[in-house]
Coordinates of C-alpha atoms and ligand atoms in Angstrom, one line a residue:
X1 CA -29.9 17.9 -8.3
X2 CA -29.1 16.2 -11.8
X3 CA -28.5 11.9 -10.8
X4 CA -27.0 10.0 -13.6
X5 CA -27.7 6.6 -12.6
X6 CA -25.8 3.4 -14.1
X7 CA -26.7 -0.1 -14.3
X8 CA -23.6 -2.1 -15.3
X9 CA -22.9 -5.7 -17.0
X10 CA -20.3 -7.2 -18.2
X11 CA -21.0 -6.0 -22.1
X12 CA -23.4 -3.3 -21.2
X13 CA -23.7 0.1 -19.7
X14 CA -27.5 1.4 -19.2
X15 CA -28.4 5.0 -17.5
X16 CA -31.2 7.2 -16.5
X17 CA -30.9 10.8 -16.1
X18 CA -33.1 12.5 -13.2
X19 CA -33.9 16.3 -12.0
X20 CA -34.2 15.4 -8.7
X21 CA -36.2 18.3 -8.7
X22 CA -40.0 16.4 -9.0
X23 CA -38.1 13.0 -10.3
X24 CA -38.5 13.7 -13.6
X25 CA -36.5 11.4 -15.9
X26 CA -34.5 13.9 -18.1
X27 CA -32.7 11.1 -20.6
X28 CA -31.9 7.0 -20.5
X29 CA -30.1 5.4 -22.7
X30 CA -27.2 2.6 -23.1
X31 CA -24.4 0.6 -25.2
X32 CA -24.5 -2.6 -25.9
X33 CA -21.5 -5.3 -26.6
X34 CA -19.2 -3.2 -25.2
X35 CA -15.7 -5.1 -26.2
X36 CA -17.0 -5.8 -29.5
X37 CA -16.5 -4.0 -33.3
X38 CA -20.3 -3.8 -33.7
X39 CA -21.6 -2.4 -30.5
X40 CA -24.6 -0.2 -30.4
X41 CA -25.1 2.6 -28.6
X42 CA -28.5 5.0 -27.9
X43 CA -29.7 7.8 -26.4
X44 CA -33.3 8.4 -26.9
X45 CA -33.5 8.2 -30.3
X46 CA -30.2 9.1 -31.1
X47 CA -28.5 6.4 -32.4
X48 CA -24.5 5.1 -33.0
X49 CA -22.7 1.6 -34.0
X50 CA -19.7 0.7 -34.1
X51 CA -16.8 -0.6 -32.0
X52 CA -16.0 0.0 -28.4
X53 CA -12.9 -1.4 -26.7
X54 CA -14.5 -0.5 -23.2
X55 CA -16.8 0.9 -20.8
X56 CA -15.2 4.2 -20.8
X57 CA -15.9 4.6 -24.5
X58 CA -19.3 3.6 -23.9
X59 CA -19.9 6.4 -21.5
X60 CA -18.0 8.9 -23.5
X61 CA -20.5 8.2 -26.2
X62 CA -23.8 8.2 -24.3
X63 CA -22.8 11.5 -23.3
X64 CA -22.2 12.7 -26.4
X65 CA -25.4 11.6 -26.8
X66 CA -27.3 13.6 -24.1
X67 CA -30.2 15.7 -25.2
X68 CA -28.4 18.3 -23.4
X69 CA -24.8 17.5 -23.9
X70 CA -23.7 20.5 -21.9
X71 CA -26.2 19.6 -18.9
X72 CA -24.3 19.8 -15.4
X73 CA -24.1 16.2 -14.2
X74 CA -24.5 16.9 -10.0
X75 CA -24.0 13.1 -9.1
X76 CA -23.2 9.4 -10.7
X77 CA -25.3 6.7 -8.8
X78 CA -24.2 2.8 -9.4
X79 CA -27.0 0.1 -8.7
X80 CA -23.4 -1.9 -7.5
X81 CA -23.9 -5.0 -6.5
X82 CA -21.3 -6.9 -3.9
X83 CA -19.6 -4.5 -1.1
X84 CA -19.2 -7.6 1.0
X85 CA -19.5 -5.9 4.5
X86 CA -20.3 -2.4 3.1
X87 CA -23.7 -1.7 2.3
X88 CA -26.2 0.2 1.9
X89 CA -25.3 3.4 -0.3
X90 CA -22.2 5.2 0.3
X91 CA -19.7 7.6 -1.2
X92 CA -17.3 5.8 -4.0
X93 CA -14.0 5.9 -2.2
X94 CA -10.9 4.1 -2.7
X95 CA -12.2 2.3 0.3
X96 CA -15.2 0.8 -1.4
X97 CA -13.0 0.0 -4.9
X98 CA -10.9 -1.7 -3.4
X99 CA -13.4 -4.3 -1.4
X100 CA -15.5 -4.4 -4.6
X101 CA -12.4 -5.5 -6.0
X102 CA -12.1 -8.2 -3.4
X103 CA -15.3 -9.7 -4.1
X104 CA -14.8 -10.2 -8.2
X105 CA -14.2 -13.5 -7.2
X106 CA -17.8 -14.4 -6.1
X107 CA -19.1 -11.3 -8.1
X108 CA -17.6 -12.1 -11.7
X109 CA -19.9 -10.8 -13.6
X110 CA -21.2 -7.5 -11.8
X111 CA -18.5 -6.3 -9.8
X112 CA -15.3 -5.5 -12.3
X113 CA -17.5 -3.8 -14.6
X114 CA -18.7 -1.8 -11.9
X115 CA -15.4 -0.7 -10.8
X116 CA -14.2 -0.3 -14.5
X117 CA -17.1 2.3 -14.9
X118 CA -16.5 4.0 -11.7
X119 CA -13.0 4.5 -12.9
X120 CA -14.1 5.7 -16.0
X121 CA -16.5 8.3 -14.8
X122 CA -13.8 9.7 -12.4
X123 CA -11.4 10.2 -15.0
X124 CA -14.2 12.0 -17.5
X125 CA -16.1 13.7 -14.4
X126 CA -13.6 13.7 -11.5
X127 CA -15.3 16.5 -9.8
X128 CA -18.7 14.7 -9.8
X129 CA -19.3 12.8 -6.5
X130 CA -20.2 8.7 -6.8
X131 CA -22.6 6.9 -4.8
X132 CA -22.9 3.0 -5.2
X133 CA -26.4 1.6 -3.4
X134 CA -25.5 -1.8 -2.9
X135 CA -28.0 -4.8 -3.5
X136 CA -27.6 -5.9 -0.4
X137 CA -29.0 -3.0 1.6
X138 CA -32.5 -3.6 0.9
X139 CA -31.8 -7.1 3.0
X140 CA -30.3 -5.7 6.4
X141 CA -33.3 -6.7 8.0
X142 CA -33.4 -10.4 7.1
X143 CA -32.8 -12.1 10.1
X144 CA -30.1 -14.2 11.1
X145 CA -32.4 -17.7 11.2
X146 CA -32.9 -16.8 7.2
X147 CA -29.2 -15.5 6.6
X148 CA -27.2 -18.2 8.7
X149 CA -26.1 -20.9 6.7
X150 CA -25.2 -24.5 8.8
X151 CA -21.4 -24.7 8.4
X152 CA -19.0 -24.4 11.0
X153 CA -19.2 -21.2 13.1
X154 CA -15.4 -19.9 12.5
X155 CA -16.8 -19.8 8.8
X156 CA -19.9 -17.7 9.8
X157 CA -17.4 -15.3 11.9
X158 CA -15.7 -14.9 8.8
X159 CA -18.8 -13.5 7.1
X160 CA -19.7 -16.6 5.3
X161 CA -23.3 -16.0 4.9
X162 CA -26.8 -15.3 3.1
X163 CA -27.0 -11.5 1.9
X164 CA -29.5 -11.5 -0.4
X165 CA -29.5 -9.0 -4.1
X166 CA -31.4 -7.2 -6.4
X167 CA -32.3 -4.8 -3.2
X168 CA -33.1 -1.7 -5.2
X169 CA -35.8 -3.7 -7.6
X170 CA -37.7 -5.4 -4.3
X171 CA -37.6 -2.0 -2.4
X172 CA -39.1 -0.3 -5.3
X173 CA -42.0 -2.5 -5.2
X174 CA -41.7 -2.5 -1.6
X175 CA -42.6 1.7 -2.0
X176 CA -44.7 1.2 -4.9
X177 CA -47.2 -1.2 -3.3
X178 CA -47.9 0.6 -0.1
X179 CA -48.2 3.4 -2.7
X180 CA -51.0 1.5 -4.9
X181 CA -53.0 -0.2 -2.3
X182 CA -52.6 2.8 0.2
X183 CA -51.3 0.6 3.0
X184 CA -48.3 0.1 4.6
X185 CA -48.4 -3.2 6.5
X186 CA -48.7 -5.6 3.7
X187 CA -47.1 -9.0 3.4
X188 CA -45.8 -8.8 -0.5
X189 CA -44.3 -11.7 -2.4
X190 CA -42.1 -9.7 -4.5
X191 CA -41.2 -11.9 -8.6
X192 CA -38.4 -10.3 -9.8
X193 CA -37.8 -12.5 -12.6
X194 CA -35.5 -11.3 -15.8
X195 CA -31.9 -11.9 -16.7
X196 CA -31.1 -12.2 -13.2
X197 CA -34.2 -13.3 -10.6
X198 CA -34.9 -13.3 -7.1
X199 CA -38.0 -13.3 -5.0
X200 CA -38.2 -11.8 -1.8
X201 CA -40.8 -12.1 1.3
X202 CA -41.5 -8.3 2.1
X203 CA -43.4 -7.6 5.4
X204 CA -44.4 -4.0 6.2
X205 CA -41.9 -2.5 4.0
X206 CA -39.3 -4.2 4.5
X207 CA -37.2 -7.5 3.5
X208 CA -37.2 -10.6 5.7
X209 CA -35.8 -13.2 3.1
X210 CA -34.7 -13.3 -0.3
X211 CA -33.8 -16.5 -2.3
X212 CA -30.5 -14.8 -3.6
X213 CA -27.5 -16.0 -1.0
X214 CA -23.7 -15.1 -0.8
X215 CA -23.4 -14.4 -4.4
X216 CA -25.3 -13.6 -7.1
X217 CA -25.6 -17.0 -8.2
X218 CA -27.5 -18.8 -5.9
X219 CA -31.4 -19.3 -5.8
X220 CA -33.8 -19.3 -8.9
X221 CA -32.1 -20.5 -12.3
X222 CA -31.2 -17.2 -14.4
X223 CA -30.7 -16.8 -17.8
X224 CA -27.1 -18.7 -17.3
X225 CA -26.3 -18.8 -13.7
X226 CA -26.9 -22.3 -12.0
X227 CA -29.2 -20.7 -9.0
X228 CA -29.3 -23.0 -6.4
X229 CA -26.5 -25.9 -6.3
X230 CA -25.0 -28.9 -3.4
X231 CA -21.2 -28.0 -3.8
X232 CA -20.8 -31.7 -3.2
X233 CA -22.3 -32.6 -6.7
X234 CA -18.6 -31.0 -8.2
X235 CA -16.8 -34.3 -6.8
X236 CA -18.4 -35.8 -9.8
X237 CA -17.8 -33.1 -12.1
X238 CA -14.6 -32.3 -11.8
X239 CA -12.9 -35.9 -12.9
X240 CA -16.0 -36.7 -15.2
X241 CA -15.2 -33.3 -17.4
X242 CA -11.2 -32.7 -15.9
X243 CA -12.3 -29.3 -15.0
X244 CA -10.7 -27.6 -12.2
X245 CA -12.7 -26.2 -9.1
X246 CA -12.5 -22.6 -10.2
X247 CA -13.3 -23.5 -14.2
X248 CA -16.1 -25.5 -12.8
X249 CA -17.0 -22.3 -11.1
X250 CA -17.1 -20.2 -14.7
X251 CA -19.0 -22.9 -16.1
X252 CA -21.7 -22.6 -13.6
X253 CA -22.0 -18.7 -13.8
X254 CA -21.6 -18.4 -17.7
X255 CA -23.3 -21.8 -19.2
X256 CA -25.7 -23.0 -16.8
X257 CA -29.3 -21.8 -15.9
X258 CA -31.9 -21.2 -18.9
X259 CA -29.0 -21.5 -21.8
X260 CA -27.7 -24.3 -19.7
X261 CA -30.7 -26.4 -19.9
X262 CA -32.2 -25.3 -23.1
X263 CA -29.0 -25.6 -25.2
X264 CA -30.7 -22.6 -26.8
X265 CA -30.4 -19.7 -25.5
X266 CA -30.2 -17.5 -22.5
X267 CA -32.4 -15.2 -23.6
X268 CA -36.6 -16.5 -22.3
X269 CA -38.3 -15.4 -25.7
X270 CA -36.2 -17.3 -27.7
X271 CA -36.2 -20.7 -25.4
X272 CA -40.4 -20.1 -25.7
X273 CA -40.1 -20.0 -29.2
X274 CA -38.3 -23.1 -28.9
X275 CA -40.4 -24.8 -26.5
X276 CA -43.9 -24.2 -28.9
X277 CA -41.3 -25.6 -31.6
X278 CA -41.0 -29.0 -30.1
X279 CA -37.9 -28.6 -28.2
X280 CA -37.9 -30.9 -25.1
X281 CA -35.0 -29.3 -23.5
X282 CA -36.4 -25.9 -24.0
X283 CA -39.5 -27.0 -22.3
X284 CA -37.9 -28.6 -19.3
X285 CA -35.7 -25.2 -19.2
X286 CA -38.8 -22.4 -18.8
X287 CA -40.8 -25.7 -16.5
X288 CA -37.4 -25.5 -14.4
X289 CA -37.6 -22.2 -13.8
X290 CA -41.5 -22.2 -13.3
X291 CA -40.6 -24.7 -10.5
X292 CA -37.8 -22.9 -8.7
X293 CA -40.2 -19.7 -8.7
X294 CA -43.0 -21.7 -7.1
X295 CA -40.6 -23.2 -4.2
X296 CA -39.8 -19.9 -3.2
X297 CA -43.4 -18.6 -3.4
X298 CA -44.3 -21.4 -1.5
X299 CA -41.9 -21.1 1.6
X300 CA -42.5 -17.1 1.7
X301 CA -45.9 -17.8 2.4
X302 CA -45.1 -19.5 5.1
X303 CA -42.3 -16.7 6.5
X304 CA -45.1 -14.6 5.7
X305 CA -48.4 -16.6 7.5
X306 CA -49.7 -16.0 3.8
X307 CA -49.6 -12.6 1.1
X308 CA -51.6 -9.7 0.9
X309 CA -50.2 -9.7 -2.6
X310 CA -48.1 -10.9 -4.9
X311 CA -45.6 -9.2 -7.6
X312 CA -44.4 -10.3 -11.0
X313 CA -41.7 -7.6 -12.1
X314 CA -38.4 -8.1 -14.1
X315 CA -38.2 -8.8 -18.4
X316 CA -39.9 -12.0 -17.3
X317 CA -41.8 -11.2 -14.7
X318 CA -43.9 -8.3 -16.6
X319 CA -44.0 -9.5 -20.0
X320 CA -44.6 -13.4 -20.5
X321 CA -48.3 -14.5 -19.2
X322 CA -47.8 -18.1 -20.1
X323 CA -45.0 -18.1 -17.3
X324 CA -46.7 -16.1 -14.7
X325 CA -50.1 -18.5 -15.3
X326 CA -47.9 -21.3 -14.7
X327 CA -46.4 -20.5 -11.5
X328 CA -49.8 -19.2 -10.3
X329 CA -51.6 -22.5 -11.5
X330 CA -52.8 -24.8 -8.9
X331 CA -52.6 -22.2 -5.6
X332 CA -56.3 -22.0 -5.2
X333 CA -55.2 -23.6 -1.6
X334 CA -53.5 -20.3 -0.9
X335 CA -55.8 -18.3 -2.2
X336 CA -54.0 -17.4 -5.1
X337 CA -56.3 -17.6 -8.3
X338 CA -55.3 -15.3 -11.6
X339 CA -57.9 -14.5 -14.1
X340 CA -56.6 -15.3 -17.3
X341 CA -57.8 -12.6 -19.6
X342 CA -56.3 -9.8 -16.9
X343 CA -53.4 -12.2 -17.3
X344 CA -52.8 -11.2 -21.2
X345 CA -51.1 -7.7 -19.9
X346 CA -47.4 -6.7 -20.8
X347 CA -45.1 -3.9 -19.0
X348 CA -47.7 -2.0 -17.2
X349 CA -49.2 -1.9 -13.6
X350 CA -52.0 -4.0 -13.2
X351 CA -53.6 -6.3 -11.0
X352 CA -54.1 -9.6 -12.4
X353 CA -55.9 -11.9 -9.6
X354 CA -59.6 -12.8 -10.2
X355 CA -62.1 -11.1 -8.3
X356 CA -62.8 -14.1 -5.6
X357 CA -58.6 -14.3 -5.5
X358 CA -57.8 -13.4 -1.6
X359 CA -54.2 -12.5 -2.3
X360 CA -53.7 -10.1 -4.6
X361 CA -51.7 -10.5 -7.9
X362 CA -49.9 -7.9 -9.6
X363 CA -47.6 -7.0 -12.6
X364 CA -45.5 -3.8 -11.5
X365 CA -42.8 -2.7 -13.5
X366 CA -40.0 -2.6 -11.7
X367 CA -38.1 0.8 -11.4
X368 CA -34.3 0.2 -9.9
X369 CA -32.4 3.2 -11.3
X370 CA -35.3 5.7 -9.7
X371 CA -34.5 4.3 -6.0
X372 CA -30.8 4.5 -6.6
X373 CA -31.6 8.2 -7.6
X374 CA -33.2 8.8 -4.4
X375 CA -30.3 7.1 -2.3
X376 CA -27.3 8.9 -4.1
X377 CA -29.2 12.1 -3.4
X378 CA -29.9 10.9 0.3
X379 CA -26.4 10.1 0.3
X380 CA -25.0 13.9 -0.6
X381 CA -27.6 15.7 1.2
X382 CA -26.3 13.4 4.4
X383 CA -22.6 14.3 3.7
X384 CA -21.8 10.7 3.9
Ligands
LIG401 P1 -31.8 -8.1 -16.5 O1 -31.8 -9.0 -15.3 O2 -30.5 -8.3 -17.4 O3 -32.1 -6.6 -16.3 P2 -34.4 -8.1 -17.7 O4 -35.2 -7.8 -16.5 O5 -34.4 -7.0 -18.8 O6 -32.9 -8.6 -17.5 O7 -35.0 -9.4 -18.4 C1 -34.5 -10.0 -19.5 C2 -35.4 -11.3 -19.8 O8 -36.7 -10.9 -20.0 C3 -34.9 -12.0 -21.1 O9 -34.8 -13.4 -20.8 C4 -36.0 -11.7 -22.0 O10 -36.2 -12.8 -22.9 C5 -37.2 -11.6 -21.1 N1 -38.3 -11.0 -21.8 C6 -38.4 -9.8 -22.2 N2 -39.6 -9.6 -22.9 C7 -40.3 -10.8 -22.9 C8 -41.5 -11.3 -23.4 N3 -42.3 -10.5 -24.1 N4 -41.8 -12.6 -23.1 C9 -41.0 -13.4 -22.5 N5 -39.8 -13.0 -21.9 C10 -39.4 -11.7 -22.2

């Protein structure tokens, strides 16, 4: 089976192509600035700029793209991320548009370019089945004393509640772990720290808290969502910036976190670069987000009774050792001791704990767009 898998954002479309047949990646590839005159769009090293009005163009190119343009797509998968009460991975229906459409108020910035896409690939392909794996799946086994928040209980009847996201990222290290350390009952502190970031307590295989809440917003600062937030601080900034509740809202998801803080820029490298420079605010951003990693690590080894091991993953996660050393520093009480020079590594799997380190510390590149693979083809062979 042939699995074209997309990851959607607002501005970007990025896909992997898979033979089922052994897993072997065929083709990846992606546009980027979608919306804009200058976009740029590749395809292994196929290359094209140049302006695209939507995400429909942008697929239209990347499969003109295709090593093979001709090859015979069998399934789309979508790493979707809010299905409210559907989750897990299911068939695209009307069904599932429409409640993806229902949550693009607390999903702004993943779900209506996920729905845009999936219309787009059904008027190209409309013979080719979708499956979206929702983020969320990956967390049905959090339990309700981690999920429950402490409002009133007509509001939890309603649904108001802690899901928890990035599901396909923590289950692939989830899989990969038990893989590399050739157990399965391992308690795994799971960094997924990039654009987005989450952590996530994994015992045995499987999830029991994630720092991500209702929406995609919530938890660790990202690289411009405000993470973790009292509601009750927005009676002071409403009046004090005569913004209303849902443009305070926007601000939050679109000028906060690491570019809210920095004043530089969303992106880590360039608020590093900042940071060595001098810049006070960029320092207090990437210390910020050092901090908020650490809470979490902290309470998951309590869910947990202490790690087996510990996982840096995500653009962050695998590639910038200053960060990593920093939220490792001072857990010598937890057993958790890095050696420095193992530290240095970028992008690959390695273990980076010192020898007399009792948990284990690891960088493991994350690998989403495989596990979707594997669910839209679990998906079709179910008939679901
Ligand atoms: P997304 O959540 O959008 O998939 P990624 O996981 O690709 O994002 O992570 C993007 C982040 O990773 C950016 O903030 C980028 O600066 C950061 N990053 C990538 N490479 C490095 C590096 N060498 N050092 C520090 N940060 C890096």
């Amino acid at each position: 089976m042939i699995v074209l898998v997309s990851n959607i954002g607002s501005t970007s479309f990025k896909f992997r192509l898979y033979d089922m047949n052994g897993e072997r990646e065929l083709a990846r590839g992606g546009a980027e600035r979608i919306g804009s005159d200058n976009a740029a769009v590749k395809v292994g090293d196929k290359a094209w700029t140049g302006g695209l009005a939507d995400h429909g163009e942008a697929i239209d190119h990347c499969l003109r793209l295709l090593p093979d343009p001709n090859v015979k797509i069998d399934a789309i998968g979508f790493k979707a991320v809010h299905g409210g009460a559907i989750s897990g991975a299911v068939r695209v229906t009307e069904e599932v548009i429409r409640t993806m459409t229902e949550f693009f108020d607390i999903a702004p910035a993943h779900n209506p370019p996920y729905v845009a896409a999936m219309k787009a690939f059904a008027a190209r392909l409309p013979k080719v089945p979708q499956v979206a794996a929702f983020e969320t799946a990956f967390h049905q086994t959090i339990p309700a004393s981690r999920t429950t928040y402490g409002v009133p209980w007509e509001w939890t009847q309603a649904g108001v509640r802690r899901y928890g996201f990035h599901g396909a990222s923590h289950r692939y290290i989830a899989v990969r772990s038990a893989e590399l350390l050739g157990c399965k009952d391992l308690r795994v502190i799971s960094c997924h720290v990039g654009g987005s970031s989450s952590i996530c307590a994994i015992e045995g295989g499987k999830s029991v808290a994630n720092s991500f809440a209702t929406t995609p917003q919530s938890g660790l600062i990202h690289n411009n969502r405000v993470g973790d937030f009292d509601p009750y601080a927005l009676l002071k900034v409403l009046p004090a910036f005569e913004l209303t509740f849902e443009q305070a809202l926007q601000e939050m998801a679109k000028k906060g976190g690491l570019l809210g803080i920095s004043g530089v820029s969303n992106d880590h490298r360039d608020v590093e670069q900042a940071a060595a420079q001098g810049n006070e605010r960029a320092k207090l951003a990437l210390d910020v987000l050092v901090e908020s990693v650490r809470h979490y690590v902290g309470a998951y080894l309590a869910v947990l009774n202490g790690a087996d091991l510990i996982v840096f993953t995500g653009g962050i996660g695998e590639n910038s050792a200053a960060f990593r050393e920093a939220v490792c520093a001072r857990m010598d009480y937890a057993g958790i001791k890095l050696d420095l020079l193992k530290n240095k590594t970028r992008g690959k799997e390695e273990t980076i704990s010192a020898d007399d380190s009792r948990v284990r510390i690891m960088v493991i590149p994350t690998n989403e767009e495989l596990i979707v693979a594997r669910q839209t083809q679990d998906v079709l062979a179910g008939g679901n």
